Short mmCIF file of C-alpha atoms in Angstrom, two decimals:
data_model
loop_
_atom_site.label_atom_id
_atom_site.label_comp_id
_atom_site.label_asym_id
_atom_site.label_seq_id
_atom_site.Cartn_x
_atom_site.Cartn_y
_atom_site.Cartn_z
CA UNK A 198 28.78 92.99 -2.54
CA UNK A 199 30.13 89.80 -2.84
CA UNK A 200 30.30 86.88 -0.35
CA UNK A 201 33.67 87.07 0.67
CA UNK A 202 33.75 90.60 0.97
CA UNK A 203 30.44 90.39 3.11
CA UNK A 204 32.29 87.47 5.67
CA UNK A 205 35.18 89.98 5.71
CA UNK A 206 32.64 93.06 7.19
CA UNK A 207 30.65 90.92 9.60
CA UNK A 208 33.92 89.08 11.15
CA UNK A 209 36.04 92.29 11.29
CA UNK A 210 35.61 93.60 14.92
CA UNK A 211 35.23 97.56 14.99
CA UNK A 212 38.51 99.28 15.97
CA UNK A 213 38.43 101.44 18.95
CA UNK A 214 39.41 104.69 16.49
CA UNK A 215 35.72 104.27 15.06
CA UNK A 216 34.08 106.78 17.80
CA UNK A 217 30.96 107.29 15.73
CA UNK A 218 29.61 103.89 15.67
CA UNK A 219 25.77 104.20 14.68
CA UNK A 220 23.30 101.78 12.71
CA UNK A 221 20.44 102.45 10.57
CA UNK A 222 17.68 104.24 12.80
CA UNK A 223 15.07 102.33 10.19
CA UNK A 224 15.62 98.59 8.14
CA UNK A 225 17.89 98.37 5.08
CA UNK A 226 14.91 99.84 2.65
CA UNK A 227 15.69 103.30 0.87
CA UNK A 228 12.56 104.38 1.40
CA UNK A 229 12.99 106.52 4.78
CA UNK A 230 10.55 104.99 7.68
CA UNK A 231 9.04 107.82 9.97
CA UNK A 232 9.40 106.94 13.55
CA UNK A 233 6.18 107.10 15.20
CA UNK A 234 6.33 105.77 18.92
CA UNK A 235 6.41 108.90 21.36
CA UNK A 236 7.30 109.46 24.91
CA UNK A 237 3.57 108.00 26.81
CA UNK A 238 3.33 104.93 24.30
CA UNK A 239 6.67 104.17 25.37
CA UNK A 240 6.08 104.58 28.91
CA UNK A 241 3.67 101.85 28.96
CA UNK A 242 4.98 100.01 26.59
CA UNK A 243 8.09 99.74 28.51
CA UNK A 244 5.51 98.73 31.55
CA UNK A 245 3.83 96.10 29.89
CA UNK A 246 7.43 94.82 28.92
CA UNK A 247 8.20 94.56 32.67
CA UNK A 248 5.21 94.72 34.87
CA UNK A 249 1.92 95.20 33.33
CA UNK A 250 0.12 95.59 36.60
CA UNK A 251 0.59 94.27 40.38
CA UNK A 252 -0.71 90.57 39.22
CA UNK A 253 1.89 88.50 40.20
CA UNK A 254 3.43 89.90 43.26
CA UNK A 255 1.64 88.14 45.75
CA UNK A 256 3.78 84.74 46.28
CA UNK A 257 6.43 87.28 47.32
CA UNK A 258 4.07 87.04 50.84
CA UNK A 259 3.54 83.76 50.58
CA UNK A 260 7.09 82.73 50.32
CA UNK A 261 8.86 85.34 53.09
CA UNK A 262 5.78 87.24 55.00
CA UNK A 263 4.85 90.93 54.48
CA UNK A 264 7.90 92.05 55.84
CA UNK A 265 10.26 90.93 53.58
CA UNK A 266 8.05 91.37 50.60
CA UNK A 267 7.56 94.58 50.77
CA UNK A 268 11.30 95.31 51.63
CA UNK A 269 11.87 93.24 48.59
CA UNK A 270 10.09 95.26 46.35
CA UNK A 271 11.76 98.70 47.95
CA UNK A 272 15.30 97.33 47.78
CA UNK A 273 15.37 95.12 44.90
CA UNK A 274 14.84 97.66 41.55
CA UNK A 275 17.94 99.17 42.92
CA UNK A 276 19.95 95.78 43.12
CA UNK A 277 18.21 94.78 39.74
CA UNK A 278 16.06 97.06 37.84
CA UNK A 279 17.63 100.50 37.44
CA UNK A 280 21.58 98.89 36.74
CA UNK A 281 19.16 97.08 33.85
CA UNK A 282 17.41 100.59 32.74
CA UNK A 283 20.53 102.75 33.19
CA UNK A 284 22.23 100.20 30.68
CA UNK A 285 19.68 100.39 28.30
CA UNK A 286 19.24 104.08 28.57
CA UNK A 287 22.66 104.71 27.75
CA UNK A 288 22.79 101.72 24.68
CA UNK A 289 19.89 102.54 23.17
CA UNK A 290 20.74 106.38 22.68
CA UNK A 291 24.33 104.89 21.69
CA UNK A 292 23.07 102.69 19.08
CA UNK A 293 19.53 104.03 18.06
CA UNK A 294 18.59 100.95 15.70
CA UNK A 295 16.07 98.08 15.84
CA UNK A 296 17.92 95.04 17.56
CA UNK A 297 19.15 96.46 20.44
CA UNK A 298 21.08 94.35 23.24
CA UNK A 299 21.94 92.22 19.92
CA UNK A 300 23.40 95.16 18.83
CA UNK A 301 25.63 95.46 22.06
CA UNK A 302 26.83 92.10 21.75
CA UNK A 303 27.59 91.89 18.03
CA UNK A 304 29.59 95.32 18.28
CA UNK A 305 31.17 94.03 21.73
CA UNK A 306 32.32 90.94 20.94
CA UNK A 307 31.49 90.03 17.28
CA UNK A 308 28.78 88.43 14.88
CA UNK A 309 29.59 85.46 17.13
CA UNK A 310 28.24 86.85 20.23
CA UNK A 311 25.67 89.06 18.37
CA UNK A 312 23.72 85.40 17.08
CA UNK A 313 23.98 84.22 20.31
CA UNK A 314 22.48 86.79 22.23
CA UNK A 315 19.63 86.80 19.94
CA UNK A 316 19.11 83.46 19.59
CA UNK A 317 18.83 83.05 23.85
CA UNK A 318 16.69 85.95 24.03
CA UNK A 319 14.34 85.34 20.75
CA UNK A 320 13.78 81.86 22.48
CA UNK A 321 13.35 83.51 26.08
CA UNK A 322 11.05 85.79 24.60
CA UNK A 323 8.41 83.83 22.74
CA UNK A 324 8.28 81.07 25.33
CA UNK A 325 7.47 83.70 27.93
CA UNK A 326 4.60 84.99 25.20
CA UNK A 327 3.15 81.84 25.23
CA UNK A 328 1.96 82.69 28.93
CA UNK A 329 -0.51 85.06 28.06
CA UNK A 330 -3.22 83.77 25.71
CA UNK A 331 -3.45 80.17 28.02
CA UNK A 332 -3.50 82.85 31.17
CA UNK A 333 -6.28 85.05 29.28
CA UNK A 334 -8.28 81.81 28.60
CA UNK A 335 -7.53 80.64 32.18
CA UNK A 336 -9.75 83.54 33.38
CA UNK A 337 -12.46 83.06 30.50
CA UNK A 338 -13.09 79.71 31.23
CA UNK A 339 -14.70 80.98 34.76
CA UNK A 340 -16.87 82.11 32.91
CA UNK A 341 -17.38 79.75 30.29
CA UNK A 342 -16.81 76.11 31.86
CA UNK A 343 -16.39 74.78 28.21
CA UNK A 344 -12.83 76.27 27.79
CA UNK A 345 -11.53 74.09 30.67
CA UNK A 346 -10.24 71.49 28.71
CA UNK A 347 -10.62 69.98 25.49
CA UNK A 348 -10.88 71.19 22.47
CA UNK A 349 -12.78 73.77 22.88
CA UNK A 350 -9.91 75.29 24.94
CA UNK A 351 -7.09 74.15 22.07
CA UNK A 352 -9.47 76.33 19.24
CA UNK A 353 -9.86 78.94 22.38
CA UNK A 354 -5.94 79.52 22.49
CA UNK A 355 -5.56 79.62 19.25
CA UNK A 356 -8.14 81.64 18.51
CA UNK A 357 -6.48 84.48 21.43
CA UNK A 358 -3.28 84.14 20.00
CA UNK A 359 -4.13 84.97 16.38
CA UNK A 360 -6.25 88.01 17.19
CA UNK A 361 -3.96 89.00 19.88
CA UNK A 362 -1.23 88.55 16.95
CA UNK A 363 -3.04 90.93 14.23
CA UNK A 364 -3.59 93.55 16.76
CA UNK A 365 0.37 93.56 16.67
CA UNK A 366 0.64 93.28 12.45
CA UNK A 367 -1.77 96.57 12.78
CA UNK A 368 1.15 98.81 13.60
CA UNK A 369 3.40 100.21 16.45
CA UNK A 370 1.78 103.30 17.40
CA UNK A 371 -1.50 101.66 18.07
CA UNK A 372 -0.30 99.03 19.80
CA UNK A 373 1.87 101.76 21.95
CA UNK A 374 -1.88 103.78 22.65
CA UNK A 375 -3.55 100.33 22.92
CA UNK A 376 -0.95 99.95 25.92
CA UNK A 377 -1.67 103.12 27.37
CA UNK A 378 -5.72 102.31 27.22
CA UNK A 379 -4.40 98.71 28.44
CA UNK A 380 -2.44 100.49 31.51
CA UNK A 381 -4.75 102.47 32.62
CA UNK A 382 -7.86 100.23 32.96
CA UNK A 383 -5.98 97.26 34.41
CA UNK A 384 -4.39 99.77 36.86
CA UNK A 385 -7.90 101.59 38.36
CA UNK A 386 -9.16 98.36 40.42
CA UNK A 387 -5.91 98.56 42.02
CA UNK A 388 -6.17 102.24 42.91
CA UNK A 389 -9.98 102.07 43.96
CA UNK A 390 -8.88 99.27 46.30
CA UNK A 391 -5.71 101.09 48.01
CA UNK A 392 -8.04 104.41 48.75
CA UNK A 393 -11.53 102.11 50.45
CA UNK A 394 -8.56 99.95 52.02
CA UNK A 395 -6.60 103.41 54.00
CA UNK A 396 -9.36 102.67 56.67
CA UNK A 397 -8.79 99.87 57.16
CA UNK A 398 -4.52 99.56 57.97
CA UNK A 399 -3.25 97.99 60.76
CA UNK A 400 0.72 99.03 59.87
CA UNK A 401 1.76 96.77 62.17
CA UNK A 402 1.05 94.15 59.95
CA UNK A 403 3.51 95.08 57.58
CA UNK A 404 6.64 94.70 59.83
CA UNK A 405 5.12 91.18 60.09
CA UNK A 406 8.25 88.47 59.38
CA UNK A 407 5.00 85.67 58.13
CA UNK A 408 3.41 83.08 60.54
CA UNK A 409 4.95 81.10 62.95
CA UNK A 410 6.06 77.58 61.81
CA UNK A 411 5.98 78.58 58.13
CA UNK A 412 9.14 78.16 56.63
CA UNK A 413 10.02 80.57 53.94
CA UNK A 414 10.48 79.54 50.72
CA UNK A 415 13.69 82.01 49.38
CA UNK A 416 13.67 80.38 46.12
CA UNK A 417 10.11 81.51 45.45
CA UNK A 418 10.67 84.87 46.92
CA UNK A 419 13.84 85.66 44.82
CA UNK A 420 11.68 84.48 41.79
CA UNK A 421 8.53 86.13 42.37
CA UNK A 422 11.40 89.70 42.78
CA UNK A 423 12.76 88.48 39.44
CA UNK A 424 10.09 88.12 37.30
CA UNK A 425 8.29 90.78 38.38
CA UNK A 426 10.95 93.52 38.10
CA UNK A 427 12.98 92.06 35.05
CA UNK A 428 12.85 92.88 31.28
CA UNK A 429 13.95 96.14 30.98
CA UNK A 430 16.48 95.91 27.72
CA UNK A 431 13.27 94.43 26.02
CA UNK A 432 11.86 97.50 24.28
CA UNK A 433 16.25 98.25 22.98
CA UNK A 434 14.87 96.30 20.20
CA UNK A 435 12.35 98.70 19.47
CA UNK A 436 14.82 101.68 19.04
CA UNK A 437 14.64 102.27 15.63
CA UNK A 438 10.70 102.85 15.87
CA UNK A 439 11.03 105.75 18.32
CA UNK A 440 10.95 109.38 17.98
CA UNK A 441 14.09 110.85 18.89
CA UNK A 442 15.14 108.15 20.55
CA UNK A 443 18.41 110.33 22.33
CA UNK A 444 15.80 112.06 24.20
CA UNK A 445 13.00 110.27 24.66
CA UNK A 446 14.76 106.35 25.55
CA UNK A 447 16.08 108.16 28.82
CA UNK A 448 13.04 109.99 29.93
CA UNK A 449 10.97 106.89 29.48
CA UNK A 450 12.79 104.54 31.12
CA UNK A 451 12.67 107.26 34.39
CA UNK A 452 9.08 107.25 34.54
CA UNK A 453 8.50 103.62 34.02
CA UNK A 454 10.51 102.79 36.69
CA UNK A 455 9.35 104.72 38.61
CA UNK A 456 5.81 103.83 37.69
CA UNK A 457 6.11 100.04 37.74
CA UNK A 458 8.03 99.85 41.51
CA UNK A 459 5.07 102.71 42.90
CA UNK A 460 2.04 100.09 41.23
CA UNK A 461 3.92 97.14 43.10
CA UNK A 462 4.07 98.64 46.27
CA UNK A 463 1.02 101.17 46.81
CA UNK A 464 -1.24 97.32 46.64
CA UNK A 465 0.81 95.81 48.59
CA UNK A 466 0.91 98.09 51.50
CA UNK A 467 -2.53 98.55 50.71
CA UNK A 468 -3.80 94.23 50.67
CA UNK A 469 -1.28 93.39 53.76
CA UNK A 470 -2.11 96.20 55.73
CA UNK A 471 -6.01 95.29 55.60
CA UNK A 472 -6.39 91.82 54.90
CA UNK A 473 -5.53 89.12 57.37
CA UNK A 474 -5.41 85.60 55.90
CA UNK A 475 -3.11 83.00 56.08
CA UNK A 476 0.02 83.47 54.58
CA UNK A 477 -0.99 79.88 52.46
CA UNK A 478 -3.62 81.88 50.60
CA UNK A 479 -1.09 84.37 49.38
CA UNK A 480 -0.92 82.56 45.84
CA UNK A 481 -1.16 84.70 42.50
CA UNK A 482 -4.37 85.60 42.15
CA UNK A 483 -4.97 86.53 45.97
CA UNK A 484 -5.13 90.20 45.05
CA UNK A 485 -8.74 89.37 43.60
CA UNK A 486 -10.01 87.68 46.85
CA UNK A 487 -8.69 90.61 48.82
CA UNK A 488 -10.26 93.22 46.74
CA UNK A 489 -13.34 91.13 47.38
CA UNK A 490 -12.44 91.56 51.52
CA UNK A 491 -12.07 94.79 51.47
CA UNK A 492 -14.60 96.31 48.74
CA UNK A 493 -16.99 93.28 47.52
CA UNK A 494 -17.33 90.91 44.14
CA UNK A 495 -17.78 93.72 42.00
CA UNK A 496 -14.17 94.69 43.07
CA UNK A 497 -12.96 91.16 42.61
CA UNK A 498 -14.37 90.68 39.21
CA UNK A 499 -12.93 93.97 38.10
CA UNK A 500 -9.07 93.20 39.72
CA UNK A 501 -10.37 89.60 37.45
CA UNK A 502 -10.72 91.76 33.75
CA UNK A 503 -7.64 93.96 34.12
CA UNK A 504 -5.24 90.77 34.63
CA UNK A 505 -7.08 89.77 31.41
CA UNK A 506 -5.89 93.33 29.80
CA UNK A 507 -3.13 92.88 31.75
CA UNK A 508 -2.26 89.98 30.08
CA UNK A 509 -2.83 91.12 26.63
CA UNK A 510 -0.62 94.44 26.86
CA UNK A 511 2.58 91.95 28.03
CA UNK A 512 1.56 89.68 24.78
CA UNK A 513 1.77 93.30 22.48
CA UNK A 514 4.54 94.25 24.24
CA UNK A 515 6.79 91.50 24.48
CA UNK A 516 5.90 89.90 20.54
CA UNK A 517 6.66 93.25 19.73
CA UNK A 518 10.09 93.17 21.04
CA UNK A 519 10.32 90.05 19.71
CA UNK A 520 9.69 90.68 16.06
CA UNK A 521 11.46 93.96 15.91
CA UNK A 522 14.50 92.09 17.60
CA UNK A 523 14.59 89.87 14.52
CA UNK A 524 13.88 93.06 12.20
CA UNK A 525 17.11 94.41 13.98
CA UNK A 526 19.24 91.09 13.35
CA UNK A 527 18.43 91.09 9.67
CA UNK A 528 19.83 94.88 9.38
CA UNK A 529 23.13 93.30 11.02
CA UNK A 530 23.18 90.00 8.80
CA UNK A 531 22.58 87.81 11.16
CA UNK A 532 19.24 86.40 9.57
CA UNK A 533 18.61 86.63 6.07
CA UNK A 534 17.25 90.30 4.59
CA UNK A 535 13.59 88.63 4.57
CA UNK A 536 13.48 88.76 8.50
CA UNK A 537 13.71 93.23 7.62
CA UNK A 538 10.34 92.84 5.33
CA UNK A 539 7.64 95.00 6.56
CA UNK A 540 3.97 95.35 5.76
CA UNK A 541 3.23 97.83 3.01
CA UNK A 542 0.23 99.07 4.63
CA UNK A 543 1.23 98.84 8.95
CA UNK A 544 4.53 99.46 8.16
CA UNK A 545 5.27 96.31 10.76
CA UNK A 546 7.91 93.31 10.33
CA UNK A 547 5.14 91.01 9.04
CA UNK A 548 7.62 88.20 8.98
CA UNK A 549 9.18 88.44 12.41
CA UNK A 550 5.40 89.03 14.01
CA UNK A 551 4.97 85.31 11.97
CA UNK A 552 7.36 83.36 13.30
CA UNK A 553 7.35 84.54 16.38
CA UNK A 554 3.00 83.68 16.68
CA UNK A 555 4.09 80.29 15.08
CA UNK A 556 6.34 79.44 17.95
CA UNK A 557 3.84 80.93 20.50
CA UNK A 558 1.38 78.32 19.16
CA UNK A 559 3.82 75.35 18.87
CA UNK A 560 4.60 75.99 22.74
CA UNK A 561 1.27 77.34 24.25
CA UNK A 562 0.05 73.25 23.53
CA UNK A 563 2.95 72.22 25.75
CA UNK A 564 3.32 71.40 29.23
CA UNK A 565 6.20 74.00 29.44
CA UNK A 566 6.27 73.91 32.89
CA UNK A 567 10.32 72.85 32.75
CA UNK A 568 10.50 75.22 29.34
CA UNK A 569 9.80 78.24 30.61
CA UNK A 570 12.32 77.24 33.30
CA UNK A 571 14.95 77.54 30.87
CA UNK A 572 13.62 80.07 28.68
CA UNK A 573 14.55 81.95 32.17
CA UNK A 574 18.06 80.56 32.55
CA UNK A 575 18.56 81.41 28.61
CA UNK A 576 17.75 85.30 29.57
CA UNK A 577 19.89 84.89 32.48
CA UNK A 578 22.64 83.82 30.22
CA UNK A 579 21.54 86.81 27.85
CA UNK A 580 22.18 89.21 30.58
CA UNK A 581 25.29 87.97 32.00
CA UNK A 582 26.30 88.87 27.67
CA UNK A 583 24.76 91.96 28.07
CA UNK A 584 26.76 92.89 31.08
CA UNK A 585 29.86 92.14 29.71
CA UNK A 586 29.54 93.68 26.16
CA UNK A 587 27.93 97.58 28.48
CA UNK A 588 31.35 97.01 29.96
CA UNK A 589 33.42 96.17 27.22
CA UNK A 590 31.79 98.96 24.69
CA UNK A 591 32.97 101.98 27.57
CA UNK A 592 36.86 100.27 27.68
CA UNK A 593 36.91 99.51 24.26
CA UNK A 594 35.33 102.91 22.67
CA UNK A 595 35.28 105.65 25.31
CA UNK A 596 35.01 108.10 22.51
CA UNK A 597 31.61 106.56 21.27
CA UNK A 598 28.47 109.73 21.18
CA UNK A 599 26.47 108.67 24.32
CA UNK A 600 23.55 110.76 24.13
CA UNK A 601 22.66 109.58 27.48
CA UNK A 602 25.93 108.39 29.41
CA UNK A 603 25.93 106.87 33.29
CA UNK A 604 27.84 109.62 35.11
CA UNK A 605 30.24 106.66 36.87
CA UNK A 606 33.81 105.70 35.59
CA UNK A 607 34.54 102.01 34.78
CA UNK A 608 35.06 100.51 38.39
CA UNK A 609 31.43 101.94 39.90
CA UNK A 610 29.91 100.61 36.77
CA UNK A 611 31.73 96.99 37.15
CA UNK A 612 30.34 97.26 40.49
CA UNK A 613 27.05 98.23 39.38
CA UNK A 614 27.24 95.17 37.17
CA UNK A 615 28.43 92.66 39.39
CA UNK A 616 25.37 92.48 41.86
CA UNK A 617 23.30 91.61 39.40
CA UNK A 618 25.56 89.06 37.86
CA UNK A 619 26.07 87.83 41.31
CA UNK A 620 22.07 87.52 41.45
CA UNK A 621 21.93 85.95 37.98
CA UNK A 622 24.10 83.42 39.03
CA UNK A 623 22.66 82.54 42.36
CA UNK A 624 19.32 81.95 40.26
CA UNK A 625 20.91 79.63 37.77
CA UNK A 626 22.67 77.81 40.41
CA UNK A 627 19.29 76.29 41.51
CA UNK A 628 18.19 75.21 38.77
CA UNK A 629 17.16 71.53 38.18
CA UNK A 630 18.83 69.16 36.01
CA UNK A 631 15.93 69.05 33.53
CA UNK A 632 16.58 73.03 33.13
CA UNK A 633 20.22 72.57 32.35
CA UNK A 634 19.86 69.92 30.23
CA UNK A 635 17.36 71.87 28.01
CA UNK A 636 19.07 75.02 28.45
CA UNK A 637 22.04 73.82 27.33
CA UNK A 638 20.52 71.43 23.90
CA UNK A 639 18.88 75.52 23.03
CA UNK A 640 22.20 76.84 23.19
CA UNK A 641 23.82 73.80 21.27
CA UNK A 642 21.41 74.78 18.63
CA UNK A 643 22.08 78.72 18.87
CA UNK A 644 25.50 77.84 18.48
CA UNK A 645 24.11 75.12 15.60
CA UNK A 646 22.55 78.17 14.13
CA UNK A 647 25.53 80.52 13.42
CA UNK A 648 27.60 78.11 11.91
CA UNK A 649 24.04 77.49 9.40
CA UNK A 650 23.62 81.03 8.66
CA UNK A 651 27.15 81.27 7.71
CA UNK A 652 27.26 78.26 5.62
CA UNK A 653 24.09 79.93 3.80
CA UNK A 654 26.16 83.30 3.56
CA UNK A 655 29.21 81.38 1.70
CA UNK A 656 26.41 79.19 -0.29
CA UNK A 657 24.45 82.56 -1.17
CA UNK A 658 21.56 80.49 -0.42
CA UNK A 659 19.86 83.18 1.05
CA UNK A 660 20.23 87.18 0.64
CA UNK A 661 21.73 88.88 3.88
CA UNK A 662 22.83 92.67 4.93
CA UNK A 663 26.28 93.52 5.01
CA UNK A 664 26.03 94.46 8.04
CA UNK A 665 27.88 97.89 8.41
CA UNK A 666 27.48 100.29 10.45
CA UNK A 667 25.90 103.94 8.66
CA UNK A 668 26.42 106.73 10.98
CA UNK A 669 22.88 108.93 11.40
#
């Protein structure tokens, strides 16, 4: 097709007659891709993507007291996380391809707002990656002193990262059972330390508001609830890969929820009602120390190798999302066709897994203290997109096949929308200057990097999809 003719496709919004609106299930290859991931790979891949185990929970007490911790934890997947899983349920079944809330934006609002949204959430993504390797050698080098600095710990990183990395390239569907394995293991300490721990509750503790004189630190507290519980469009991008995605996207996003809130809570209940400390200790990591209260070291080092497995299942999980998202962005011609190249053997997007473990890299030698700050306010941006185009695809094509459609009419779901926009906002509003300033050079180069890809497009410098939509 030629150049022109491609500009004309990607810039012409979809008119609200077209009520079958689908995209290619699989990349823009002939050759027809089976769809492997099923219903339990999912599950926990969709886990990993969000939670990956009760590590991280504990500032929550630290910042607000047990109290409002654990009413934080009750109350705040219905203020956050289901509006987030409802949306996806219903997108993903709407628009079954690799890409997904990039996908929502581009048939929202236009190729525009479709680069945008992936470029903030690409850049969210791998800079929240980068976490896990440094956090998996953080917990080696207790063991081996040598990795504590140096470079011992440089070739250490590295080294995590590029295994962790071909364990992706092998292909979905073990990555999705290597998740389940991953889930599982990381999960038993926790469950082993809630049962010896039922002897030993004092439930008044729990209705404790923290210690006297401590001032509570809401900031923390509303961050600790937001990272924790966030993440839930993630595995959209993996929509193409999934087996009967209509049914299955739904169903999984039920039980994960479900899953990740009960694995928050059942610990936390469990560590506040028998373990009395000061509220200071409270710090991530504290669940280890407490499972060595209540059960001994061989408790503690256990809790101490599943946040290691931990770890690794959110590194799968999210570089996964992360390549898939730019498989998904090539299919809409976004990114040249290379970005849709997959592995001839593993079937994966080789390319997308590459850049995105080349970035990982690049930022996992960085003190990205003040980075991941605003790789946070770029999702928060992302979201506030992703709001707007759930809301804009019901006015604007009521007609569209919903396998899986939120039984509410617009105003409840504006509503449902709002308090988490509302939330976004709140978090964004604190941020510091060095956040907004980098936040907002990222998004002078997102916007930098449409205007590129289109000048490439005109140039023909690069091949790129035309980016129409094929029903089925």
């Amino acid at each position: 097709m030629a150049a022109q003719n491609q500009e004309t496709i990607l810039n012409t919004p979809p008119k609200s007659s077209d009520t079958v609106q689908e995209l290619p299930i699989t990349t823009t290859t002939t050759k027809k891709i089976p769809k492997k991931l099923t219903l339990i790979p999912l599950i926990f891949l969709i886990y990993f993507e969000v939670a990956g185990g009760p590590y991280g929970e504990e500032p929550a007490v630290q910042a607000a007291g047990p109290l409002y911790a654990l009413l934080g934890f009750l109350i705040f997947p219905f203020i956050w996380s289901i509006p987030e899983a409802l949306i996806t349920a219903e997108l993903s079944t709407a628009y079954p391809g690799n890409g997904g809330f990039v996908i929502w934006a581009e048939r929202a609002f236009g190729p525009f707002c479709g680069s945008l949204m992936g470029s903030w959430k690409f850049l969210s993504g791998v800079i929240n990656i980068a976490a896990f390797p440094v956090l998996c050698i953080d917990y080696m080098e207790k063991v081996i002193p040598a990795l504590e600095s140096g470079w011992p710990r440089k070739i250490a990183v590295l080294i995590s990262t590029l295994l962790l990395s071909f364990l992706n390239y092998t292909g979905l569907t073990i990555v999705g059972y290597a998740a389940v394995l991953l889930g599982l293991v990381s999960l038993s300490p926790f469950v082993i330390m809630s049962l010896i721990a039922i002897p030993k509750l004092h439930p008044h503790r729990w209705i404790s508001l923290g210690q006297k004189g401590v001032k509570k630190d809401w900031t923390l507290f509303f961050n600790t609830l937001f990272w924790n519980l966030n993440f839930w469009d993630n595995v959209s991008t993996l929509a193409g890969e999934v087996d009967s995605p209509q049914k299955t996207f739904p169903m999984a996003l039920l039980v994960a929820v479900i899953f990740t809130c009960v694995s928050y809570l059942i610990p936390l209940f469990a560590v506040t009602g028998a373990v009395s400390v000061d509220q200071s200790q409270w710090g991530s990591g504290f669940h280890a120390t407490a499972a060595e209260m209540i059960a001994g070291k061989w408790l503690k080092y256990w809790v101490e190798v599943g946040s290691v497995l931990s770890a690794i299942g959110l590194y799968e999980a999210q570089l996964s999302s992360s390549a898939y998202q730019l498989l998904g962005m090539a299919d809409l011609g976004i990114v040249p066709n290379f970005f849709s190249i997959r592995s001839k053997r593993f079937n994966t997007p080789w390319v997308g897994i590459l850049v995105s473990t080349l970035i990982t890299i690049g930022v996992s030698y960085m003190n990205f203290t003040d980075i991941i700050s605003s790789a946070n306010f770029l999702y928060s941006l992302g979201m506030l997109l992703e709001f707007a185009s759930f809301i804009w695809l019901r006015k604007k094509l009521p007609e569209l096949k919903r396998p899986y459609r939120i039984p509410m009419r617009l105003p409840g779901l504006i509503i449902m929308c709002l308090v988490p926009s509302a939330f976004l906002v709140l978090i964004m509003a604190v941020a510091t200057k060095t956040v907004f300033l980098v936040s907002g050079l990222m998004t002078v180069g997102a916007i930098g990097f449409f205007f590129f890809m289109k000048f490439c497009k005109s140039k023909k410098l690069f091949k790129f999809s035309s980016g129409e939509a094929i029903e089925g």
